[in-house]
XYZ file of N, CA, C and O in Angstrom:
536
model
N 0.938 -0.985 0.043
C -0.126 -0.039 -0.008
C 0.795 1.208 -0.276
O 1.781 1.182 0.828
N 0.506 2.175 -0.852
C 1.333 3.456 -0.845
C 0.878 4.431 0.233
O -0.042 4.535 0.732
N 2.119 5.157 0.741
C 1.894 6.138 1.828
C 1.280 7.404 1.132
O 1.822 7.780 0.083
N 0.196 7.881 1.698
C -0.247 9.087 1.173
C 0.499 10.620 1.545
O 1.166 10.378 2.667
N 0.610 11.206 0.746
C 1.439 12.656 1.218
C 0.481 13.694 1.040
O -0.674 13.808 0.456
N 0.800 14.927 1.935
C -0.042 15.859 1.913
C -0.305 16.438 3.533
O 0.660 15.879 4.320
N -1.149 17.173 3.686
C -1.566 17.850 4.875
C -2.642 17.146 5.345
O -3.734 16.680 4.978
N -2.787 16.749 6.691
C -3.999 16.337 7.421
C -4.742 17.424 7.906
O -4.222 18.573 8.035
N -5.919 17.408 8.345
C -6.847 18.289 8.819
C -6.203 19.224 10.099
O -6.097 20.489 9.945
N -5.625 18.487 10.926
C -5.069 19.318 12.119
C -3.927 20.193 11.774
O -3.779 21.334 12.164
N -3.040 19.658 10.800
C -1.928 20.715 10.251
C -2.605 21.815 9.476
O -2.085 22.933 9.708
N -3.558 21.581 8.781
C -4.260 22.666 7.997
C -4.829 23.724 8.829
O -4.860 24.858 8.750
N -5.429 23.116 10.093
C -6.146 24.054 10.972
C -5.117 24.763 11.821
O -5.384 26.158 12.166
N -3.768 24.121 12.160
C -2.943 25.034 12.741
C -2.468 26.015 11.999
O -2.265 27.294 12.448
N -2.044 25.822 10.604
C -1.824 26.819 9.944
C -2.625 27.911 9.628
O -2.218 29.245 9.735
N -4.011 27.728 9.474
C -4.924 28.775 9.368
C -4.871 29.712 10.727
O -5.205 30.871 10.660
N -5.044 28.869 11.861
C -4.853 29.835 13.262
C -3.723 30.585 13.287
O -3.791 31.884 13.771
N -2.426 30.262 12.617
C -1.310 31.158 12.775
C -1.492 32.291 11.970
O -1.130 33.255 12.291
N -2.023 32.045 10.676
C -2.325 33.103 9.712
C -3.239 34.178 10.404
O -3.244 35.310 10.123
N -4.385 33.639 10.834
C -5.198 34.342 11.638
C -4.650 35.243 12.834
O -4.866 36.588 13.095
N -3.920 34.800 13.596
C -3.041 35.596 14.572
C -2.469 36.561 13.995
O -2.248 37.752 14.512
N -1.533 36.398 12.933
C -0.713 37.353 12.300
C -1.272 38.277 11.867
O -0.857 39.661 11.850
N -2.572 38.157 11.121
C -3.521 39.025 10.479
C -3.959 39.818 11.567
O -4.041 41.223 11.461
N -4.499 39.445 12.889
C -5.131 40.181 13.694
C -4.148 41.125 14.209
O -4.442 42.277 14.928
N -2.807 40.618 14.324
C -1.634 41.633 14.987
C -1.452 42.769 14.098
O -1.282 43.819 14.451
N -1.439 42.443 12.709
C -0.802 43.226 11.669
C -1.914 44.310 11.288
O -1.436 45.549 11.097
N -3.207 43.866 11.467
C -4.166 44.876 10.604
C -4.312 46.367 11.432
O -4.125 47.327 10.683
N -4.142 46.256 12.788
C -4.534 47.533 13.353
C -3.052 48.542 13.213
O -3.328 49.730 12.797
N -1.936 47.922 13.067
C -0.784 48.682 12.978
C -0.922 49.185 11.550
O -0.476 50.335 11.155
N -1.308 48.413 10.465
C -1.419 48.658 8.958
C -2.293 49.885 9.106
O -2.020 50.950 8.461
N -3.469 49.957 9.644
C -4.571 50.723 9.527
C -3.859 52.032 10.158
O -4.326 53.290 9.779
N -3.153 52.090 11.381
C -2.290 53.290 11.893
C -1.528 53.840 10.837
O -1.543 55.130 10.783
N -0.910 52.999 10.112
C 0.161 53.770 9.123
C -0.787 54.359 8.031
O -0.162 55.432 7.449
N -1.801 53.818 7.655
C -2.602 54.419 6.731
C -3.062 55.784 6.967
O -2.991 56.778 6.451
N -3.573 55.765 8.358
C -4.146 57.052 8.853
C -3.183 57.965 9.126
O -3.515 59.343 8.641
N -1.984 57.691 9.458
C -0.891 58.627 9.785
C -0.415 59.339 8.231
O 0.011 60.322 8.215
N -0.432 58.368 7.281
C 0.012 58.815 5.853
C -0.935 59.921 5.279
O -0.584 60.961 4.728
N -2.418 59.552 5.679
C -3.334 60.587 5.285
C -3.385 61.919 5.917
O -3.315 62.923 5.480
N -2.830 61.764 7.282
C -2.732 62.965 8.145
C -1.419 63.841 7.554
O -1.616 65.054 7.502
N -0.373 63.122 7.232
C 0.621 63.875 6.891
C 0.343 64.603 5.339
O 0.762 65.854 5.124
N -0.478 64.035 4.445
C -0.854 64.555 3.397
C -1.851 65.676 3.665
O -1.828 66.810 3.023
N -2.709 65.723 4.485
C -3.595 66.765 4.990
C -2.898 67.883 5.473
O -2.942 69.164 5.017
N -1.703 67.494 6.193
C -0.908 68.790 6.850
C -0.085 69.398 5.792
O 0.008 70.714 5.775
N 0.313 68.656 4.763
C 0.848 69.277 3.659
C -0.038 70.121 2.594
O 0.453 71.101 2.236
N -1.183 69.700 2.626
C -2.072 70.211 2.097
C -2.554 71.602 2.435
O -2.655 72.773 1.843
N -2.706 71.610 3.776
C -2.947 72.734 4.654
C -1.842 73.544 4.411
O -1.989 75.112 4.329
N -0.449 73.311 4.495
C 0.733 74.326 4.167
C 0.612 75.004 3.044
O 0.738 76.021 2.866
N 0.285 73.905 1.906
C 0.304 74.514 0.496
C -0.868 75.578 0.313
O -0.579 76.593 -0.390
N -1.964 75.163 0.988
C -2.953 76.329 0.920
C -2.732 77.414 1.863
O -3.120 78.692 1.081
N -1.847 77.666 2.500
C -1.456 78.553 3.605
C -0.606 79.520 2.630
O -0.592 80.779 2.700
N 0.276 78.727 1.971
C 1.168 79.340 1.068
C 0.520 80.208 -0.068
O 0.792 81.448 -0.347
N -0.423 79.531 -0.575
C -1.169 80.162 -1.591
C -2.135 81.484 -1.088
O -2.130 82.531 -1.861
N -2.608 81.180 0.297
C -3.306 82.289 0.759
C -1.972 83.552 0.851
O -2.391 84.674 0.656
N -1.097 83.231 1.444
C 0.037 84.197 1.523
C 0.312 84.749 0.137
O 0.498 86.224 0.179
N 0.390 84.256 -0.655
C 0.789 84.802 -2.136
C -0.373 85.775 -2.516
O -0.137 86.677 -2.947
N -1.613 85.280 -2.279
C -2.711 86.075 -2.604
C -2.655 87.454 -1.824
O -2.871 88.498 -2.152
N -2.179 87.429 -0.633
C -2.209 88.778 0.341
C -0.883 89.582 -0.347
O -1.080 90.738 -0.215
N 0.276 88.987 -0.680
C 1.215 89.716 -1.134
C 0.724 90.614 -2.406
O 1.278 91.661 -2.536
N -0.010 89.727 -3.080
C -0.304 90.201 -4.433
C -1.293 91.426 -4.256
O -1.361 92.439 -5.052
N -2.272 91.185 -3.499
C -3.747 92.152 -3.394
C -3.728 92.729 -2.053
O -4.728 93.478 -2.064
N -2.782 92.352 -1.193
C -2.864 93.028 0.199
C -4.131 92.637 0.979
O -4.740 93.369 1.614
N -4.812 91.647 0.472
C -5.928 90.993 1.103
C -5.837 89.524 0.899
O -5.264 88.948 -0.035
N -6.420 88.592 1.964
C -6.292 87.192 1.842
C -7.575 86.935 0.836
O -8.733 87.537 1.029
N -7.288 85.693 0.237
C -8.526 85.290 -0.659
C -9.696 84.876 0.325
O -9.349 84.330 1.411
N -10.840 85.065 -0.322
C -12.022 84.699 0.438
C -12.533 83.249 0.264
O -13.728 82.854 0.731
N -11.807 82.560 -0.608
C -12.470 81.198 -1.058
C -10.985 80.446 -0.981
O -9.896 80.971 -1.375
N -11.204 78.992 -1.003
C -10.077 78.226 -0.851
C -9.355 78.188 -2.530
O -10.364 77.950 -3.261
N -8.111 78.288 -2.463
C -7.495 78.205 -3.855
C -7.653 76.563 -4.328
O -7.545 75.746 -3.410
N -7.838 76.415 -5.441
C -7.897 75.080 -5.994
C -6.559 74.359 -6.044
O -5.537 75.072 -6.586
N -6.376 73.305 -5.517
C -5.062 72.450 -5.551
C -5.540 70.990 -5.866
O -6.437 70.420 -5.429
N -4.561 70.189 -6.012
C -4.635 68.884 -6.411
C -4.953 67.830 -4.889
O -5.564 67.107 -5.068
N -4.108 68.476 -4.118
C -4.530 67.711 -2.779
C -5.684 67.887 -2.259
O -6.346 66.965 -1.491
N -6.614 68.578 -2.582
C -7.994 68.710 -2.209
C -8.770 67.605 -2.744
O -9.616 66.941 -2.078
N -8.493 67.162 -3.908
C -9.179 66.191 -4.634
C -8.572 64.782 -4.151
O -9.387 63.886 -3.906
N -7.313 64.872 -3.822
C -6.635 63.546 -3.219
C -7.292 63.224 -1.950
O -7.457 62.052 -1.674
N -7.776 64.256 -1.209
C -8.024 63.936 0.254
C -9.519 64.052 0.271
O -10.127 63.996 1.410
N -10.292 64.244 -0.738
C -11.857 64.405 -0.693
C -12.418 63.361 -0.089
O -13.582 63.838 0.719
N -12.043 62.200 -0.094
C -12.626 60.980 0.840
C -12.401 60.866 2.293
O -12.957 60.184 2.906
N -11.443 61.739 2.646
C -10.634 61.393 4.073
C -10.725 62.900 4.854
O -10.811 62.808 6.260
N -10.801 63.959 4.320
C -10.633 65.197 4.921
C -11.743 66.405 4.205
O -11.660 66.257 2.937
N -12.396 67.104 5.082
C -13.054 68.372 4.436
C -12.023 69.534 4.822
O -11.880 69.596 5.874
N -11.854 70.167 3.675
C -10.805 71.320 3.871
C -11.876 72.495 3.634
O -12.439 72.720 2.938
N -11.777 73.467 4.700
C -12.497 74.369 4.487
C -11.606 75.885 5.022
O -10.563 75.715 5.572
N -11.997 76.939 4.625
C -11.386 78.254 4.716
C -12.415 79.112 6.085
O -13.398 79.220 5.727
N -12.053 79.192 7.051
C -12.947 79.934 8.190
C -12.279 81.022 8.740
O -11.044 81.278 8.620
N -12.957 81.818 9.514
C -12.573 83.094 10.271
C -11.967 83.908 9.057
O -10.762 84.566 9.579
N -12.256 84.138 8.126
C -11.610 84.679 6.806
C -12.196 86.294 6.972
O -13.231 86.571 7.194
N -10.967 86.993 6.665
C -11.303 88.229 6.452
C -10.174 88.981 5.565
O -9.415 88.147 5.134
N -10.018 90.274 5.520
C -8.983 90.778 4.652
C -7.569 90.402 5.214
O -6.662 90.405 4.670
N -7.490 90.342 6.590
C -6.066 90.143 7.328
C -5.880 89.012 8.042
O -4.979 88.811 8.528
N -6.877 88.102 7.888
C -6.884 86.935 8.772
C -7.583 85.661 8.010
O -8.290 85.954 7.080
N -7.135 84.495 8.312
C -7.570 83.332 7.802
C -7.335 82.255 8.759
O -6.384 82.108 9.346
N -8.365 81.237 8.703
C -7.871 79.875 9.555
C -8.338 78.745 8.361
O -9.535 78.606 7.774
N -7.280 77.866 7.998
C -7.660 76.807 7.173
C -7.838 75.761 8.129
O -7.289 75.205 9.124
N -8.826 74.797 7.797
C -9.149 73.529 8.862
C -9.417 72.197 7.973
O -10.018 72.532 6.785
N -8.901 71.387 8.379
C -8.930 69.914 7.741
C -9.800 69.065 8.788
O -9.057 68.733 10.000
N -10.951 68.860 8.736
C -11.664 68.074 9.503
C -11.814 66.619 8.804
O -12.280 66.188 7.780
N -11.518 65.464 9.637
C -11.575 64.166 9.207
C -12.666 63.579 8.816
O -13.812 63.929 9.730
N -13.003 62.838 7.892
C -14.205 62.190 7.745
C -14.020 60.755 7.129
O -13.046 60.492 6.601
N -15.079 60.092 7.092
C -14.936 58.821 6.675
C -14.157 57.757 7.283
O -14.157 57.979 8.669
N -13.187 56.984 7.004
C -12.407 56.166 7.735
C -11.317 56.856 8.429
O -10.877 56.188 9.434
N -11.223 58.166 8.135
C -10.268 58.965 8.591
C -10.636 59.393 10.204
O -9.866 59.655 11.108
N -11.980 59.404 10.210
C -12.547 59.792 11.406
C -11.956 58.959 12.659
O -12.035 59.307 13.892
N -11.622 57.831 12.398
C -10.949 56.784 13.550
C -9.576 57.301 13.930
O -9.117 56.666 14.907
N -9.106 58.475 13.363
C -7.838 58.898 13.919
C -8.050 59.840 15.066
O -7.959 60.946 14.868
N -8.184 59.132 16.207
C -8.672 60.045 17.411
C -7.463 60.605 17.914
O -7.660 61.616 18.902
N -6.456 60.459 17.606
C -5.207 61.218 18.307
C -5.021 62.636 18.015
O -4.749 63.348 18.678
N -5.249 62.988 16.651
C -5.276 64.342 15.986
C -6.362 65.101 15.731
O -6.363 66.081 15.757
N -7.385 64.146 15.273
C -8.787 64.991 14.854
C -8.532 66.063 14.009
O -7.776 65.996 13.062
N -9.183 67.223 14.270
C -9.118 68.260 13.422
C -8.004 69.096 13.319
O -7.437 69.499 14.530
N -7.346 69.445 12.248
C -6.108 70.165 12.155
C -6.481 71.634 11.596
O -7.400 71.758 10.824
N -5.881 72.553 12.163
C -6.136 74.110 11.665
C -4.621 74.486 11.480
O -3.763 74.293 12.168
N -4.853 75.713 10.725
C -3.482 76.508 10.639
C -4.016 77.960 10.000
O -4.937 78.105 9.548
N -3.528 78.970 10.672
C -3.958 80.279 10.397
C -3.021 81.061 9.956
O -1.621 80.793 9.400
N -3.272 82.620 9.517
C -2.416 83.366 8.906
C -1.057 83.775 9.640
O 0.031 83.980 8.848
N -0.945 83.509 10.907
C 0.267 83.657 11.676
C 1.186 82.437 11.613
O 2.255 82.398 12.303
N 0.506 81.247 10.998
C 1.445 80.053 11.045
C 1.393 79.022 12.351
O 1.847 78.087 12.432
N 0.179 79.573 12.960
C -0.262 78.767 14.318
C -0.878 77.512 13.872
O -1.953 77.757 13.203
N -0.488 76.502 14.560
C -1.168 75.219 14.105
C -1.814 74.520 15.328
O -1.511 74.951 16.505
N -3.017 73.893 15.065
C -3.464 73.234 16.222
C -3.758 71.970 15.738
O -4.081 71.295 14.543
N -4.072 70.913 16.728
C -4.531 69.735 16.476
C -5.479 69.271 17.467
O -5.184 69.442 18.627
N -6.576 68.739 17.239
C -7.793 68.297 18.118
C -8.223 69.442 18.871
O -8.430 69.534 20.008
N -8.054 70.662 18.367
C -8.452 72.098 18.824
C -7.443 72.401 20.071
O -7.679 73.368 20.703
N -6.266 71.768 20.275
C -5.425 71.990 21.136
C -4.073 72.631 20.630
O -3.710 72.389 19.437
N -3.387 73.375 21.450
C -2.195 74.193 21.187
C -1.077 73.464 21.604
O -0.078 74.021 21.882
N -1.232 72.449 22.339
C -0.198 71.652 23.039
C 0.925 71.402 22.049
O 0.498 70.544 20.971
N 2.255 71.737 22.260
C 3.213 71.732 21.404
C 3.543 70.180 21.097
O 3.977 69.676 20.182
N 3.574 69.397 22.015
C 3.783 68.040 21.953
C 2.836 67.231 21.171
O 3.259 66.649 20.111
N 1.647 67.444 21.092
C 0.549 66.897 20.307
C 0.908 67.489 18.768
O 0.750 66.725 18.068
N 1.040 68.638 18.720
C 1.079 69.401 17.385
C 2.457 68.857 16.694
O 2.440 68.454 15.704
N 3.526 68.434 17.416
C 4.728 68.004 16.548
C 4.283 66.472 16.393
O 4.790 66.050 15.391
N 3.406 65.737 17.097
C 3.092 64.528 16.667
C 2.415 64.510 15.259
O 2.335 63.482 14.629
N 1.289 65.435 15.425
C 0.291 65.445 14.185
C 0.726 66.283 13.000
O 0.233 65.901 11.962
N 1.594 67.179 13.255
C 2.042 67.810 12.038
C 3.561 67.353 11.782
O 4.103 67.783 10.973
């Protein structure tokens, strides 16, 4: 009689269990990296928008009253709502509010940048938090 080769059911179940454990450990870390990457993109976009607002001020001696169009706004459309708030001739506040799957990023929350270059994260001016989020 020939000896059969291959896996038995117990070996297969152990392999599936090991893969399941690895996935359970790796997925939260992966999701955290994805959120962090989107946050970096949002801060870069806010910085770019701030520079465009400053360019407008230099040219016209007044800040633009609407957001300048940039490609990063389209890239972030599913994850952040970018708005121009507290706008006047001499001031502005740019705001990136997480939405969709990015709302799970509870560490940094809403990011803001104003005409003075002041940044906030989660409504806080705590420098340690701002360094982590920006």
